[in-house]
């Protein structure tokens, strides 16, 4: 009779070794926590590298043509007066598609002039760019004010986009303003993200500051 065939042993490869080391190093759930933490950091870095806010409802060729017309300043029929008196021109039909507050002007034939004196030119321009398709290279400072303007202009999708953008960029240098905006608008997501930093720097939050939430279009 032939001798018993020896059982083949699986070789220890790099993957097996890594798993073994991980199991021995991270016990009692520490490995799972570390993996989850690393995943969150990776997601945050990915969000921080993305400086765009895209309008999902402005992908048709129609919006592309309007973007070209706006660059050439052709047939602009609405002008928004911003802080310090700088105007932003646009097409009323494009703004109305994204921001319901402008639809009340559609019935007229005259050129429309709107006043938004509490919002800087950069912020209003960002809102207009969003209506035409999306915003490129937006900063956290502009995004915070755009978040408030989006509330005024009644666009929940833009509010949510700004919330997501800000959540990845909250730090000690801007948490005070974000916290104030989050409380004023009752945004539980932003409040939850701000809470740990607020707890560590509670003294600076004890004195309430005036904060404008709404600005009606005139």
Tab-separated table of C-alpha atoms in Angstrom:
chain	number	residue	atom	x	y	z
A	1	UNK	CA	0.000	0.000	0.000
A	2	UNK	CA	1.091	3.457	-0.756
A	3	UNK	CA	1.765	5.729	2.157
A	4	UNK	CA	-0.784	8.378	3.091
A	5	UNK	CA	-0.495	11.503	1.001
A	6	UNK	CA	0.669	14.334	3.249
A	7	UNK	CA	-1.889	17.109	3.646
A	8	UNK	CA	-0.865	20.234	1.779
A	9	UNK	CA	-0.479	23.224	4.030
A	10	UNK	CA	-1.507	26.671	2.898
A	11	UNK	CA	1.486	28.979	2.563
A	12	UNK	CA	1.597	32.041	4.781
A	13	UNK	CA	1.258	34.917	2.377
A	14	UNK	CA	1.439	38.645	3.068
A	15	UNK	CA	-2.342	38.972	3.403
A	16	UNK	CA	-2.534	36.176	5.987
A	17	UNK	CA	0.332	37.706	7.940
A	18	UNK	CA	-1.312	41.129	7.967
A	19	UNK	CA	-4.584	39.669	9.214
A	20	UNK	CA	-2.759	37.750	11.952
A	21	UNK	CA	-0.861	40.850	13.058
A	22	UNK	CA	-4.037	42.915	13.039
A	23	UNK	CA	-5.885	40.356	15.158
A	24	UNK	CA	-3.102	40.220	17.718
A	25	UNK	CA	-2.595	43.987	17.851
A	26	UNK	CA	-6.199	45.246	17.934
A	27	UNK	CA	-8.286	43.381	20.463
A	28	UNK	CA	-11.676	44.059	22.031
A	29	UNK	CA	-13.018	46.009	19.067
A	30	UNK	CA	-10.042	48.387	18.715
A	31	UNK	CA	-9.308	47.170	15.189
A	32	UNK	CA	-12.900	47.773	14.096
A	33	UNK	CA	-12.790	51.250	15.615
A	34	UNK	CA	-9.475	52.077	13.933
A	35	UNK	CA	-10.752	50.828	10.582
A	36	UNK	CA	-13.926	52.919	10.912
A	37	UNK	CA	-11.886	55.969	11.959
A	38	UNK	CA	-9.518	55.581	8.998
A	39	UNK	CA	-12.507	55.261	6.670
A	40	UNK	CA	-13.978	58.500	8.025
A	41	UNK	CA	-10.650	60.300	7.586
A	42	UNK	CA	-10.368	59.057	4.013
A	43	UNK	CA	-13.909	60.254	3.260
A	44	UNK	CA	-13.178	63.648	4.816
A	45	UNK	CA	-9.980	64.061	2.766
A	46	UNK	CA	-11.906	63.161	-0.374
A	47	UNK	CA	-14.575	65.760	0.419
A	48	UNK	CA	-11.968	68.415	1.241
A	49	UNK	CA	-10.262	67.883	-2.108
A	50	UNK	CA	-13.580	68.457	-3.870
A	51	UNK	CA	-14.131	72.212	-4.097
A	52	UNK	CA	-17.156	71.989	-6.400
A	53	UNK	CA	-20.891	72.155	-5.754
A	54	UNK	CA	-22.803	70.784	-8.747
A	55	UNK	CA	-26.455	71.449	-9.581
A	56	UNK	CA	-27.935	68.057	-10.603
A	57	UNK	CA	-30.923	69.753	-12.245
A	58	UNK	CA	-28.893	71.840	-14.712
A	59	UNK	CA	-27.284	69.230	-16.949
A	60	UNK	CA	-29.274	69.753	-20.154
A	61	UNK	CA	-27.940	71.479	-23.267
A	62	UNK	CA	-30.368	74.307	-22.606
A	63	UNK	CA	-28.398	75.367	-19.529
A	64	UNK	CA	-25.169	75.091	-21.489
A	65	UNK	CA	-26.489	77.602	-24.030
A	66	UNK	CA	-27.613	79.954	-21.276
A	67	UNK	CA	-24.147	79.737	-19.692
A	68	UNK	CA	-22.626	80.905	-22.965
A	69	UNK	CA	-25.143	83.732	-23.243
A	70	UNK	CA	-24.373	84.859	-19.705
A	71	UNK	CA	-20.641	84.962	-20.418
A	72	UNK	CA	-21.402	87.174	-23.426
A	73	UNK	CA	-23.954	89.118	-21.328
A	74	UNK	CA	-26.679	88.477	-23.889
A	75	UNK	CA	-30.339	89.063	-22.962
A	76	UNK	CA	-29.778	89.349	-19.225
A	77	UNK	CA	-33.103	90.282	-17.672
A	78	UNK	CA	-32.462	90.201	-13.922
A	79	UNK	CA	-29.832	92.109	-11.963
A	80	UNK	CA	-29.150	91.431	-8.286
A	81	UNK	CA	-27.724	94.281	-6.243
A	82	UNK	CA	-25.303	92.861	-3.657
A	83	UNK	CA	-23.372	94.222	-0.696
A	84	UNK	CA	-21.422	97.386	-1.597
A	85	UNK	CA	-23.686	97.919	-4.588
A	86	UNK	CA	-22.069	95.487	-7.037
A	87	UNK	CA	-24.587	93.927	-9.454
A	88	UNK	CA	-24.805	90.328	-10.676
A	89	UNK	CA	-26.626	89.795	-13.981
A	90	UNK	CA	-28.470	86.632	-15.003
A	91	UNK	CA	-31.422	85.190	-16.912
A	92	UNK	CA	-34.636	85.163	-14.910
A	93	UNK	CA	-35.831	81.847	-16.334
A	94	UNK	CA	-32.605	80.127	-15.218
A	95	UNK	CA	-32.752	81.502	-11.676
A	96	UNK	CA	-36.454	80.635	-11.423
A	97	UNK	CA	-35.698	76.995	-12.231
A	98	UNK	CA	-33.509	76.706	-9.116
A	99	UNK	CA	-34.864	79.359	-6.773
A	100	UNK	CA	-38.664	79.590	-6.303
A	101	UNK	CA	-38.518	83.129	-4.884
A	102	UNK	CA	-37.738	84.500	-8.355
A	103	UNK	CA	-40.790	82.949	-10.023
A	104	UNK	CA	-43.025	85.821	-8.970
A	105	UNK	CA	-41.194	88.009	-11.504
A	106	UNK	CA	-41.873	85.738	-14.497
A	107	UNK	CA	-45.237	87.301	-15.328
A	108	UNK	CA	-43.721	90.686	-16.170
A	109	UNK	CA	-41.847	91.779	-19.274
A	110	UNK	CA	-39.571	94.367	-17.687
A	111	UNK	CA	-35.980	93.903	-16.567
A	112	UNK	CA	-35.994	92.887	-12.899
A	113	UNK	CA	-33.828	94.466	-10.195
A	114	UNK	CA	-33.481	92.586	-6.901
A	115	UNK	CA	-31.824	93.785	-3.690
A	116	UNK	CA	-29.683	91.433	-1.562
A	117	UNK	CA	-27.607	94.024	0.326
A	118	UNK	CA	-26.475	91.723	3.153
A	119	UNK	CA	-24.751	89.204	0.886
A	120	UNK	CA	-21.348	89.897	-0.733
A	121	UNK	CA	-20.856	89.781	-4.488
A	122	UNK	CA	-18.921	86.476	-4.290
A	123	UNK	CA	-21.773	84.742	-2.475
A	124	UNK	CA	-24.522	85.919	-4.828
A	125	UNK	CA	-22.325	85.067	-7.831
A	126	UNK	CA	-21.874	81.559	-6.411
A	127	UNK	CA	-25.654	81.121	-6.119
A	128	UNK	CA	-26.109	82.275	-9.714
A	129	UNK	CA	-23.350	79.940	-10.921
A	130	UNK	CA	-25.106	77.074	-9.141
A	131	UNK	CA	-28.310	77.848	-11.045
A	132	UNK	CA	-26.398	77.650	-14.326
A	133	UNK	CA	-24.779	74.302	-13.523
A	134	UNK	CA	-22.405	74.429	-10.590
A	135	UNK	CA	-19.741	76.257	-8.593
A	136	UNK	CA	-15.992	75.688	-8.934
A	137	UNK	CA	-13.304	76.403	-6.334
A	138	UNK	CA	-15.611	77.602	-3.582
A	139	UNK	CA	-14.101	78.419	-0.184
A	140	UNK	CA	-15.535	77.439	3.200
A	141	UNK	CA	-16.191	81.117	3.990
A	142	UNK	CA	-18.258	81.610	0.833
A	143	UNK	CA	-19.976	78.229	1.309
A	144	UNK	CA	-21.192	79.248	4.779
A	145	UNK	CA	-22.806	82.429	3.474
A	146	UNK	CA	-24.122	80.583	0.449
A	147	UNK	CA	-25.730	78.122	2.876
A	148	UNK	CA	-27.676	81.010	4.442
A	149	UNK	CA	-28.553	82.495	1.056
A	150	UNK	CA	-29.827	79.090	-0.111
A	151	UNK	CA	-32.264	79.150	2.818
A	152	UNK	CA	-33.510	82.550	1.684
A	153	UNK	CA	-33.810	81.431	-1.933
A	154	UNK	CA	-35.664	78.241	-0.908
A	155	UNK	CA	-33.379	75.647	-2.483
A	156	UNK	CA	-33.084	72.630	-0.175
A	157	UNK	CA	-30.714	70.787	-2.516
A	158	UNK	CA	-28.214	73.649	-2.293
A	159	UNK	CA	-28.678	73.832	1.488
A	160	UNK	CA	-27.820	70.124	1.714
A	161	UNK	CA	-24.821	70.502	-0.621
A	162	UNK	CA	-23.451	73.376	1.460
A	163	UNK	CA	-24.049	71.391	4.658
A	164	UNK	CA	-22.053	68.463	3.282
A	165	UNK	CA	-19.307	70.813	2.085
A	166	UNK	CA	-19.041	72.553	5.467
A	167	UNK	CA	-19.104	69.339	7.526
A	168	UNK	CA	-15.765	68.327	5.985
A	169	UNK	CA	-14.181	71.715	6.740
A	170	UNK	CA	-15.196	72.631	10.294
A	171	UNK	CA	-12.217	73.552	12.462
A	172	UNK	CA	-11.358	75.892	15.327
A	173	UNK	CA	-10.937	78.895	13.019
A	174	UNK	CA	-14.499	78.774	11.656
A	175	UNK	CA	-16.517	76.684	14.118
A	176	UNK	CA	-17.945	79.780	15.828
A	177	UNK	CA	-19.598	81.093	12.647
A	178	UNK	CA	-20.742	77.648	11.505
A	179	UNK	CA	-22.192	76.947	14.959
A	180	UNK	CA	-24.120	80.234	14.911
A	181	UNK	CA	-25.492	79.515	11.434
A	182	UNK	CA	-26.388	75.941	12.370
A	183	UNK	CA	-28.295	77.026	15.482
A	184	UNK	CA	-30.068	79.860	13.677
A	185	UNK	CA	-31.282	77.501	10.939
A	186	UNK	CA	-31.793	74.509	13.288
A	187	UNK	CA	-29.485	72.313	11.212
A	188	UNK	CA	-28.997	69.220	13.390
A	189	UNK	CA	-26.313	67.785	11.099
A	190	UNK	CA	-24.066	70.855	11.387
A	191	UNK	CA	-24.807	71.178	15.106
A	192	UNK	CA	-23.713	67.581	15.655
A	193	UNK	CA	-20.449	68.064	13.757
A	194	UNK	CA	-19.683	71.336	15.566
A	195	UNK	CA	-20.538	70.023	19.047
A	196	UNK	CA	-17.144	68.441	19.959
A	197	UNK	CA	-15.206	71.618	19.087
A	198	UNK	CA	-17.787	73.785	20.837
A	199	UNK	CA	-17.454	71.685	23.992
A	200	UNK	CA	-13.672	72.126	23.981
A	201	UNK	CA	-13.921	75.904	23.469
A	202	UNK	CA	-17.064	76.678	25.432
A	203	UNK	CA	-15.898	80.058	26.814
A	204	UNK	CA	-15.899	81.657	23.371
A	205	UNK	CA	-19.524	80.606	22.812
A	206	UNK	CA	-20.993	81.877	26.091
A	207	UNK	CA	-21.688	85.379	24.763
A	208	UNK	CA	-24.333	85.254	22.008
A	209	UNK	CA	-23.686	87.320	18.892
A	210	UNK	CA	-26.251	88.865	16.539
A	211	UNK	CA	-26.609	86.747	13.435
A	212	UNK	CA	-28.706	87.514	10.378
A	213	UNK	CA	-30.555	84.483	9.104
A	214	UNK	CA	-33.086	85.793	6.622
A	215	UNK	CA	-32.893	88.503	4.020
A	216	UNK	CA	-35.954	89.045	1.879
A	217	UNK	CA	-35.485	89.754	-1.802
A	218	UNK	CA	-36.802	93.178	-2.739
